[in-house]
Amino acid sequence: MKKSLFLMSSLILSSSIILGGCGKSGDETKKDDEPKKTQEEKGQDKVQKEEPKKDQESTKGSADFTSLISYMEKETQGKTKVLFENNEPQVHKMENVSISLDAYSVVELKDFHTDFTIPFGEQTNGGVILAKYTVKNDMDKDVYYMPTLDATFTGATKDYTNDKYLIPEEDQLPTKLGYKTDYLLKAGEEVTGYIAYPFGETDLAKINELGTVAVMVSKPFTEKENYGSTFGSDGRFNLALNKDGSKKVASNSSFYQDKVTMDNMGEKTMLKEKSDINESKKIGDVNAILEGYQFTKFTPNEVEAPRFSNFTNGVTLLTVKFKLENKATSEIGLSSMSSKLSVNDGMQYALSEGMLLNYKYNDVIKVGETGELLQVFVLDQEQYEKIWKDKAFDIELGPIRNKGAEDTSKGKKETFTLPK
């Protein structure tokens, strides 16, 4: 028994060290790095008004993107080919403000002018994701929205942002909702525009292999330049880049949206799940409700594999979903919450892995509101299959903490047993 406990403790310590690097790092693309065209004498307006050449070799996309692709081809002196398109909208709502990804096109861009190499990683071959967005304000008052909408992927070393030289400036969402307009979105107003994400040849190969990229959706403001006046929650759009990517996005929708799922860290295979448990317990002035759980076999991709290298017998993930009704006098800080999993009749335990969740410092459940809390545990697959899976799993949740990690429930905790 002591030997088993020692092994489990060693496993948890090792996993904490391995997983400690799960946070993203990297430099954001700076606007100052954007290339300056040397062919200004041709005239921007003249280029925009020219008709596309009839003998162009590029494969054109849908009506939404055809003119943009033609413009990009002329501006860069490159050759284009549409690789993939998707016209199924994705919508993220932030109270009565919404942003939708209406459609997008993945376009190969080859042999373009060296003036444009900087955003393509100093390469003259690559690709561009053209995305169409609509931001809508259904509130009865004005709001402010900064459409950064950065793209990222597993293993990315930077964020991918709009390049203002690839498509007409007046069609770009950051022009319509930019510093010249004070980022103002009037009551009842709807704004539609495009963003062009450039990828060099090397990164294009990476994202095509992964099959997906993600676009991060930021929150709106009620007061100009007041970051404390944001409302709603951050969002995310998952963009499939090919048929395999479409299957991946569809598959991931069935899993709880922890960091492993949302960041496409590898392949999940469902082993066991249960929903609609709805067991409720009081932790101080917070009503904690166990809603469901998922056991999944997890195979990390090549980028993430080193972080799980100590799990030589494979990895099983347990993701548990709670609903928290906050009847206390302070907010609940989701990034500060933790839990403990006891297995094998209490002989072994594991601590929740906060690095496998997407919660940020400002992600909270406000006083009087209800929100979701996920908790993730990393388990040895062989031990799960041979020892643990038919035994009880007990989760100790608490104490409740605010976003500053201060205990607001006076040390109170509650234990939930996962029903079989």
Short mmCIF file of C-alpha atoms in Angstrom, two decimals:
data_model
loop_
_atom_site.label_atom_id
_atom_site.label_comp_id
_atom_site.label_asym_id
_atom_site.label_seq_id
_atom_site.Cartn_x
_atom_site.Cartn_y
_atom_site.Cartn_z
CA MET A 1 0.00 0.00 0.00
CA LYS A 2 2.82 2.42 0.94
CA LYS A 3 4.64 1.57 -2.25
CA SER A 4 1.50 2.27 -4.33
CA LEU A 5 0.96 5.62 -2.61
CA PHE A 6 4.61 6.52 -3.18
CA LEU A 7 4.36 5.70 -6.88
CA MET A 8 1.23 7.78 -7.29
CA SER A 9 2.76 10.74 -5.46
CA SER A 10 5.83 10.51 -7.70
CA LEU A 11 3.57 10.40 -10.74
CA ILE A 12 1.68 13.52 -9.67
CA LEU A 13 4.91 15.39 -8.93
CA SER A 14 6.35 14.43 -12.31
CA SER A 15 3.20 15.39 -14.15
CA SER A 16 3.14 18.78 -12.41
CA ILE A 17 6.69 19.43 -13.57
CA ILE A 18 5.94 18.28 -17.10
CA LEU A 19 2.67 20.14 -17.41
CA GLY A 20 3.95 23.31 -15.84
CA GLY A 21 4.87 24.63 -19.29
CA CYS A 22 1.42 24.35 -20.75
CA GLY A 23 0.90 28.10 -20.80
CA LYS A 24 1.39 29.78 -24.16
CA SER A 25 4.37 32.00 -24.79
CA GLY A 26 5.48 33.97 -27.75
CA ASP A 27 5.69 37.44 -29.16
CA GLU A 28 2.70 39.15 -30.66
CA THR A 29 3.06 40.37 -34.22
CA LYS A 30 3.70 44.09 -34.16
CA LYS A 31 2.01 46.44 -36.56
CA ASP A 32 5.36 48.19 -37.08
CA ASP A 33 6.65 45.00 -38.69
CA GLU A 34 4.21 45.23 -41.59
CA PRO A 35 5.92 45.72 -44.99
CA LYS A 36 5.85 49.05 -46.80
CA LYS A 37 5.13 48.77 -50.50
CA THR A 38 7.68 50.20 -52.92
CA GLN A 39 5.20 50.40 -55.79
CA GLU A 40 3.13 53.26 -54.40
CA GLU A 41 3.48 55.17 -57.66
CA LYS A 42 1.02 52.86 -59.33
CA GLY A 43 -1.70 54.30 -57.13
CA GLN A 44 -3.81 52.34 -54.66
CA ASP A 45 -7.12 53.49 -56.16
CA LYS A 46 -6.08 52.52 -59.66
CA VAL A 47 -5.18 49.01 -58.55
CA GLN A 48 -8.53 48.58 -56.81
CA LYS A 49 -10.50 49.63 -59.91
CA GLU A 50 -8.70 47.36 -62.37
CA GLU A 51 -10.68 44.36 -63.57
CA PRO A 52 -9.27 40.86 -62.90
CA LYS A 53 -7.34 39.38 -65.79
CA LYS A 54 -9.29 36.75 -67.65
CA ASP A 55 -6.27 34.48 -68.03
CA GLN A 56 -5.44 34.26 -64.31
CA GLU A 57 -4.30 30.79 -63.31
CA SER A 58 -5.64 30.98 -59.75
CA THR A 59 -8.65 29.01 -58.58
CA LYS A 60 -11.24 31.48 -57.30
CA GLY A 61 -13.39 31.06 -54.24
CA SER A 62 -16.95 32.04 -53.36
CA ALA A 63 -18.47 35.39 -54.29
CA ASP A 64 -17.61 36.73 -50.81
CA PHE A 65 -13.89 36.24 -51.38
CA THR A 66 -13.33 36.37 -55.17
CA SER A 67 -12.64 40.11 -55.35
CA LEU A 68 -10.40 39.97 -52.27
CA ILE A 69 -8.34 37.14 -53.75
CA SER A 70 -8.00 39.02 -57.06
CA TYR A 71 -6.87 42.14 -55.21
CA MET A 72 -4.35 40.15 -53.15
CA GLU A 73 -2.95 38.50 -56.25
CA LYS A 74 -2.38 41.85 -57.98
CA GLU A 75 -0.95 43.58 -54.92
CA THR A 76 1.56 40.85 -54.16
CA GLN A 77 2.25 39.79 -57.78
CA GLY A 78 1.72 36.23 -56.58
CA LYS A 79 -0.38 33.29 -57.69
CA THR A 80 -3.35 32.09 -55.65
CA LYS A 81 -5.28 28.87 -55.25
CA VAL A 82 -8.23 28.24 -52.95
CA LEU A 83 -7.46 25.22 -50.75
CA PHE A 84 -10.56 25.11 -48.54
CA GLU A 85 -13.67 27.12 -47.74
CA ASN A 86 -16.33 27.05 -45.05
CA ASN A 87 -19.59 29.01 -45.08
CA GLU A 88 -21.12 27.68 -41.86
CA PRO A 89 -21.34 30.56 -39.35
CA GLN A 90 -20.01 30.39 -35.80
CA VAL A 91 -21.44 32.86 -33.27
CA HIS A 92 -20.15 33.98 -29.88
CA LYS A 93 -22.54 36.00 -27.71
CA MET A 94 -21.47 38.38 -24.97
CA GLU A 95 -24.76 39.33 -23.34
CA ASN A 96 -26.49 41.36 -26.09
CA VAL A 97 -23.39 41.85 -28.21
CA SER A 98 -22.42 39.10 -30.63
CA ILE A 99 -19.64 38.40 -33.09
CA SER A 100 -20.00 35.85 -35.84
CA LEU A 101 -17.48 34.22 -38.11
CA ASP A 102 -19.66 34.20 -41.23
CA ALA A 103 -17.31 32.38 -43.59
CA TYR A 104 -13.62 31.87 -44.34
CA SER A 105 -11.36 30.82 -47.19
CA VAL A 106 -7.90 29.21 -47.02
CA VAL A 107 -5.87 30.51 -49.96
CA GLU A 108 -2.46 29.40 -51.11
CA LEU A 109 -0.28 32.35 -52.16
CA LYS A 110 2.95 31.56 -54.00
CA ASP A 111 5.84 33.38 -55.65
CA PHE A 112 4.86 36.83 -54.38
CA HIS A 113 6.96 40.02 -54.27
CA THR A 114 9.66 40.22 -51.61
CA ASP A 115 8.07 43.44 -50.27
CA PHE A 116 5.51 41.18 -48.53
CA THR A 117 7.82 38.61 -46.94
CA ILE A 118 7.90 39.97 -43.35
CA PRO A 119 4.42 38.76 -42.23
CA PHE A 120 5.11 35.48 -44.05
CA GLY A 121 8.18 34.67 -41.98
CA GLU A 122 10.58 36.05 -44.64
CA GLN A 123 9.28 33.49 -47.15
CA THR A 124 7.87 34.18 -50.63
CA ASN A 125 5.48 31.23 -50.57
CA GLY A 126 2.71 30.64 -48.08
CA GLY A 127 -0.99 31.08 -47.58
CA VAL A 128 -3.66 33.42 -46.25
CA ILE A 129 -6.84 32.73 -44.30
CA LEU A 130 -9.47 35.27 -45.32
CA ALA A 131 -12.23 35.53 -42.71
CA LYS A 132 -15.51 37.42 -42.80
CA TYR A 133 -16.86 38.67 -39.46
CA THR A 134 -19.98 40.48 -38.28
CA VAL A 135 -20.16 42.33 -34.96
CA LYS A 136 -23.67 43.22 -33.77
CA ASN A 137 -24.82 45.37 -30.86
CA ASP A 138 -28.36 44.50 -29.75
CA MET A 139 -28.08 46.59 -26.60
CA ASP A 140 -29.93 49.87 -26.10
CA LYS A 141 -26.66 51.70 -25.52
CA ASP A 142 -23.37 52.19 -27.34
CA VAL A 143 -20.42 49.88 -26.68
CA TYR A 144 -16.79 49.74 -27.79
CA TYR A 145 -15.20 46.75 -29.48
CA MET A 146 -11.59 46.18 -30.49
CA PRO A 147 -11.56 43.38 -33.11
CA THR A 148 -8.11 41.93 -32.47
CA LEU A 149 -9.32 38.38 -33.26
CA ASP A 150 -5.85 36.85 -33.21
CA ALA A 151 -5.34 33.40 -34.70
CA THR A 152 -3.19 30.70 -33.12
CA PHE A 153 -2.48 26.96 -33.27
CA THR A 154 -0.75 24.25 -31.28
CA GLY A 155 2.97 25.02 -31.21
CA ALA A 156 2.61 28.59 -32.51
CA THR A 157 5.38 30.96 -31.41
CA LYS A 158 3.36 34.12 -32.03
CA ASP A 159 -0.17 35.34 -32.61
CA TYR A 160 -1.33 35.81 -36.20
CA THR A 161 -3.07 39.12 -36.83
CA ASN A 162 -4.63 41.03 -39.68
CA ASP A 163 -2.27 42.22 -42.43
CA LYS A 164 -3.67 45.47 -43.80
CA TYR A 165 -1.77 45.34 -47.11
CA LEU A 166 -3.25 42.13 -48.51
CA ILE A 167 -6.88 43.18 -49.02
CA PRO A 168 -8.58 46.57 -49.56
CA GLU A 169 -8.29 48.62 -46.39
CA GLU A 170 -11.87 49.84 -46.55
CA ASP A 171 -13.14 46.23 -46.43
CA GLN A 172 -11.17 45.32 -43.30
CA LEU A 173 -12.95 44.94 -39.97
CA PRO A 174 -10.15 46.75 -38.06
CA THR A 175 -10.72 49.74 -40.36
CA LYS A 176 -14.47 49.82 -39.74
CA LEU A 177 -13.97 49.25 -36.00
CA GLY A 178 -10.62 50.91 -35.41
CA TYR A 179 -8.91 53.79 -33.66
CA LYS A 180 -10.26 56.27 -36.25
CA THR A 181 -13.81 55.29 -35.23
CA ASP A 182 -12.89 55.04 -31.53
CA TYR A 183 -13.93 51.36 -31.75
CA LEU A 184 -17.49 52.60 -31.32
CA LEU A 185 -20.37 50.21 -32.00
CA LYS A 186 -23.59 52.16 -31.65
CA ALA A 187 -26.78 50.78 -30.14
CA GLY A 188 -28.48 48.54 -32.70
CA GLU A 189 -25.51 48.77 -35.09
CA GLU A 190 -24.07 45.88 -37.09
CA VAL A 191 -20.63 45.96 -38.73
CA THR A 192 -19.28 43.43 -41.23
CA GLY A 193 -15.68 43.25 -42.39
CA TYR A 194 -12.77 41.00 -43.31
CA ILE A 195 -9.45 39.98 -41.77
CA ALA A 196 -6.48 38.49 -43.65
CA TYR A 197 -4.18 36.14 -41.69
CA PRO A 198 -0.83 35.48 -43.46
CA PHE A 199 1.16 32.27 -42.90
CA GLY A 200 4.57 31.49 -44.37
CA GLU A 201 5.16 28.22 -46.19
CA THR A 202 6.54 26.54 -43.06
CA ASP A 203 3.62 27.52 -40.85
CA LEU A 204 1.11 26.73 -43.58
CA ALA A 205 2.45 23.16 -43.64
CA LYS A 206 2.10 22.97 -39.84
CA ILE A 207 -1.50 24.13 -39.72
CA ASN A 208 -2.48 21.90 -42.64
CA GLU A 209 -1.06 18.92 -40.74
CA LEU A 210 -2.90 19.93 -37.56
CA GLY A 211 -6.05 20.54 -39.58
CA THR A 212 -7.28 23.46 -37.45
CA VAL A 213 -6.46 26.92 -36.16
CA ALA A 214 -8.26 28.90 -33.48
CA VAL A 215 -9.33 32.54 -33.42
CA MET A 216 -9.57 34.18 -30.01
CA VAL A 217 -12.57 36.47 -29.44
CA SER A 218 -12.14 39.35 -27.00
CA LYS A 219 -14.81 41.06 -24.89
CA PRO A 220 -16.48 44.44 -25.58
CA PHE A 221 -16.33 47.53 -23.34
CA THR A 222 -19.07 49.74 -22.00
CA GLU A 223 -16.64 52.66 -21.58
CA LYS A 224 -14.02 53.81 -24.06
CA GLU A 225 -10.50 52.56 -23.23
CA ASN A 226 -11.68 51.33 -19.82
CA TYR A 227 -10.51 47.71 -19.58
CA GLY A 228 -12.38 47.33 -16.32
CA SER A 229 -15.69 47.83 -18.13
CA THR A 230 -15.60 44.64 -20.19
CA PHE A 231 -18.57 42.29 -20.08
CA GLY A 232 -19.46 38.83 -21.32
CA SER A 233 -16.80 36.15 -21.71
CA ASP A 234 -13.88 35.60 -24.06
CA GLY A 235 -14.70 33.30 -26.96
CA ARG A 236 -13.06 31.12 -29.53
CA PHE A 237 -13.72 30.05 -33.11
CA ASN A 238 -12.24 26.78 -34.36
CA LEU A 239 -11.44 26.86 -38.08
CA ALA A 240 -11.06 23.58 -39.95
CA LEU A 241 -8.52 23.87 -42.77
CA ASN A 242 -9.20 20.63 -44.63
CA LYS A 243 -11.44 17.57 -44.50
CA ASP A 244 -9.47 16.01 -41.64
CA GLY A 245 -9.77 19.27 -39.76
CA SER A 246 -13.53 19.27 -40.24
CA LYS A 247 -13.73 15.82 -38.70
CA LYS A 248 -11.54 16.99 -35.81
CA VAL A 249 -13.71 20.03 -35.09
CA ALA A 250 -16.85 17.88 -35.19
CA SER A 251 -15.29 15.28 -32.88
CA ASN A 252 -14.08 17.87 -30.38
CA SER A 253 -17.57 19.31 -30.02
CA SER A 254 -18.59 16.16 -28.12
CA PHE A 255 -15.91 16.67 -25.44
CA TYR A 256 -15.86 19.11 -22.55
CA GLN A 257 -14.01 22.22 -23.64
CA ASP A 258 -10.89 22.00 -21.51
CA LYS A 259 -7.56 23.25 -22.83
CA VAL A 260 -6.71 19.83 -24.29
CA THR A 261 -9.80 19.96 -26.49
CA MET A 262 -9.81 23.66 -27.31
CA ASP A 263 -6.11 23.89 -28.11
CA ASN A 264 -6.15 20.70 -30.19
CA MET A 265 -3.35 19.18 -28.09
CA GLY A 266 -3.95 15.68 -29.43
CA GLU A 267 -6.54 12.97 -29.91
CA LYS A 268 -9.21 12.21 -27.32
CA THR A 269 -11.14 8.93 -27.38
CA MET A 270 -14.14 8.63 -25.11
CA LEU A 271 -13.84 5.82 -22.56
CA LYS A 272 -16.73 6.61 -20.24
CA GLU A 273 -19.03 9.55 -19.61
CA LYS A 274 -22.05 10.48 -17.58
CA SER A 275 -24.16 13.63 -17.75
CA ASP A 276 -27.19 15.10 -15.96
CA ILE A 277 -25.96 13.94 -12.54
CA ASN A 278 -27.12 17.16 -10.86
CA GLU A 279 -25.87 16.36 -7.35
CA SER A 280 -25.84 19.55 -5.29
CA LYS A 281 -23.83 20.46 -2.17
CA LYS A 282 -23.23 23.71 -0.31
CA ILE A 283 -19.68 25.06 0.03
CA GLY A 284 -20.08 28.14 2.18
CA ASP A 285 -22.51 30.39 0.34
CA VAL A 286 -21.94 28.70 -3.01
CA ASN A 287 -24.13 25.92 -4.34
CA ALA A 288 -21.86 23.43 -6.15
CA ILE A 289 -23.61 21.07 -8.57
CA LEU A 290 -21.87 18.04 -10.10
CA GLU A 291 -23.23 17.94 -13.65
CA GLY A 292 -21.13 15.28 -15.38
CA TYR A 293 -17.75 13.74 -16.17
CA GLN A 294 -15.75 12.28 -19.06
CA PHE A 295 -12.93 9.74 -18.99
CA THR A 296 -10.92 9.92 -22.23
CA LYS A 297 -7.91 8.15 -23.61
CA PHE A 298 -5.52 10.89 -24.70
CA THR A 299 -2.75 10.73 -27.29
CA PRO A 300 -0.81 14.01 -27.41
CA ASN A 301 0.32 15.34 -30.77
CA GLU A 302 3.99 15.77 -31.66
CA VAL A 303 4.16 19.29 -30.26
CA GLU A 304 2.60 18.42 -26.88
CA ALA A 305 4.12 14.93 -26.43
CA PRO A 306 7.18 16.10 -24.42
CA ARG A 307 4.89 17.50 -21.72
CA PHE A 308 3.45 14.03 -21.09
CA SER A 309 6.71 12.09 -21.51
CA ASN A 310 6.59 10.63 -17.97
CA PHE A 311 3.37 8.79 -18.78
CA THR A 312 5.07 5.88 -20.53
CA ASN A 313 2.01 3.66 -20.09
CA GLY A 314 -0.34 6.12 -21.80
CA VAL A 315 -2.58 8.91 -20.56
CA THR A 316 -6.18 8.91 -19.36
CA LEU A 317 -7.84 12.25 -18.69
CA LEU A 318 -10.75 12.81 -16.34
CA THR A 319 -12.63 16.06 -16.97
CA VAL A 320 -15.36 16.89 -14.46
CA LYS A 321 -18.05 19.52 -15.02
CA PHE A 322 -19.56 21.52 -12.15
CA LYS A 323 -22.10 24.33 -12.06
CA LEU A 324 -21.54 26.94 -9.36
CA GLU A 325 -24.37 29.17 -8.10
CA ASN A 326 -22.68 32.11 -6.45
CA LYS A 327 -24.78 33.37 -3.54
CA ALA A 328 -21.75 34.72 -1.70
CA THR A 329 -20.65 38.35 -1.39
CA SER A 330 -17.58 38.09 -3.63
CA GLU A 331 -16.82 36.71 -7.07
CA ILE A 332 -15.54 33.18 -7.70
CA GLY A 333 -12.17 33.16 -9.46
CA LEU A 334 -12.27 30.21 -11.87
CA SER A 335 -8.49 30.16 -12.32
CA SER A 336 -8.06 29.96 -8.53
CA MET A 337 -10.31 26.95 -7.98
CA SER A 338 -8.78 23.51 -7.41
CA SER A 339 -9.80 20.01 -6.39
CA LYS A 340 -8.43 16.65 -5.30
CA LEU A 341 -9.24 13.23 -6.77
CA SER A 342 -9.01 10.12 -4.55
CA VAL A 343 -8.78 6.72 -6.25
CA ASN A 344 -8.27 3.06 -5.38
CA ASP A 345 -10.37 3.24 -2.20
CA GLY A 346 -8.60 6.40 -1.07
CA MET A 347 -5.11 4.88 -1.24
CA GLN A 348 -3.94 7.22 -4.01
CA TYR A 349 -4.80 10.73 -5.09
CA ALA A 350 -4.22 13.29 -7.84
CA LEU A 351 -4.55 17.07 -7.86
CA SER A 352 -6.41 18.95 -10.56
CA GLU A 353 -4.26 20.32 -13.39
CA GLY A 354 -5.01 24.03 -13.79
CA MET A 355 -2.63 24.20 -16.76
CA LEU A 356 -5.05 22.05 -18.75
CA LEU A 357 -7.81 24.62 -18.37
CA ASN A 358 -8.31 27.87 -20.27
CA TYR A 359 -9.28 30.05 -17.31
CA LYS A 360 -7.61 33.45 -17.02
CA TYR A 361 -7.22 35.71 -14.00
CA ASN A 362 -10.30 37.76 -14.87
CA ASP A 363 -12.56 34.77 -15.57
CA VAL A 364 -15.01 34.88 -12.69
CA ILE A 365 -18.56 33.99 -11.67
CA LYS A 366 -19.99 37.25 -10.38
CA VAL A 367 -22.06 37.60 -7.24
CA GLY A 368 -25.60 36.39 -7.87
CA GLU A 369 -24.69 34.60 -11.10
CA THR A 370 -24.23 30.95 -12.11
CA GLY A 371 -21.35 29.59 -14.16
CA GLU A 372 -19.48 26.47 -15.26
CA LEU A 373 -16.35 25.11 -13.63
CA LEU A 374 -14.27 22.36 -15.25
CA GLN A 375 -11.61 20.35 -13.41
CA VAL A 376 -9.07 18.08 -15.19
CA PHE A 377 -7.02 15.19 -13.78
CA VAL A 378 -4.19 13.35 -15.55
CA LEU A 379 -4.05 9.61 -14.86
CA ASP A 380 -1.79 6.75 -15.84
CA GLN A 381 -3.71 4.80 -18.49
CA GLU A 382 -2.46 1.36 -17.46
CA GLN A 383 -3.34 1.89 -13.79
CA TYR A 384 -6.74 3.26 -14.78
CA GLU A 385 -7.52 0.19 -16.89
CA LYS A 386 -6.16 -2.42 -14.49
CA ILE A 387 -6.93 -0.96 -11.05
CA TRP A 388 -9.04 2.19 -10.90
CA LYS A 389 -11.81 2.14 -13.48
CA ASP A 390 -14.15 -0.18 -11.55
CA LYS A 391 -13.58 1.53 -8.19
CA ALA A 392 -14.96 4.73 -6.71
CA PHE A 393 -13.65 8.15 -7.74
CA ASP A 394 -14.11 10.84 -5.08
CA ILE A 395 -13.57 14.51 -5.85
CA GLU A 396 -13.00 17.00 -3.05
CA LEU A 397 -13.90 20.49 -4.27
CA GLY A 398 -13.02 23.66 -2.40
CA PRO A 399 -12.48 25.90 -0.68
CA ILE A 400 -14.16 28.59 -2.79
CA ARG A 401 -11.66 31.29 -3.80
CA ASN A 402 -11.92 34.72 -5.39
CA LYS A 403 -9.78 35.75 -8.36
CA GLY A 404 -7.01 36.80 -5.97
CA ALA A 405 -6.95 33.19 -4.67
CA GLU A 406 -8.29 34.22 -1.25
CA ASP A 407 -10.39 31.64 0.57
CA THR A 408 -13.95 33.01 0.79
CA SER A 409 -15.64 29.91 2.23
CA LYS A 410 -13.66 29.68 5.49
CA GLY A 411 -11.90 26.50 4.42
CA LYS A 412 -15.09 24.59 3.68
CA LYS A 413 -14.90 21.73 1.15
CA GLU A 414 -17.27 19.07 -0.13
CA THR A 415 -16.67 15.60 -1.58
CA PHE A 416 -18.56 14.20 -4.58
CA THR A 417 -18.48 10.52 -5.57
CA LEU A 418 -18.72 10.02 -9.33
CA PRO A 419 -21.70 7.76 -10.02
CA LYS A 420 -21.00 4.76 -12.24
#
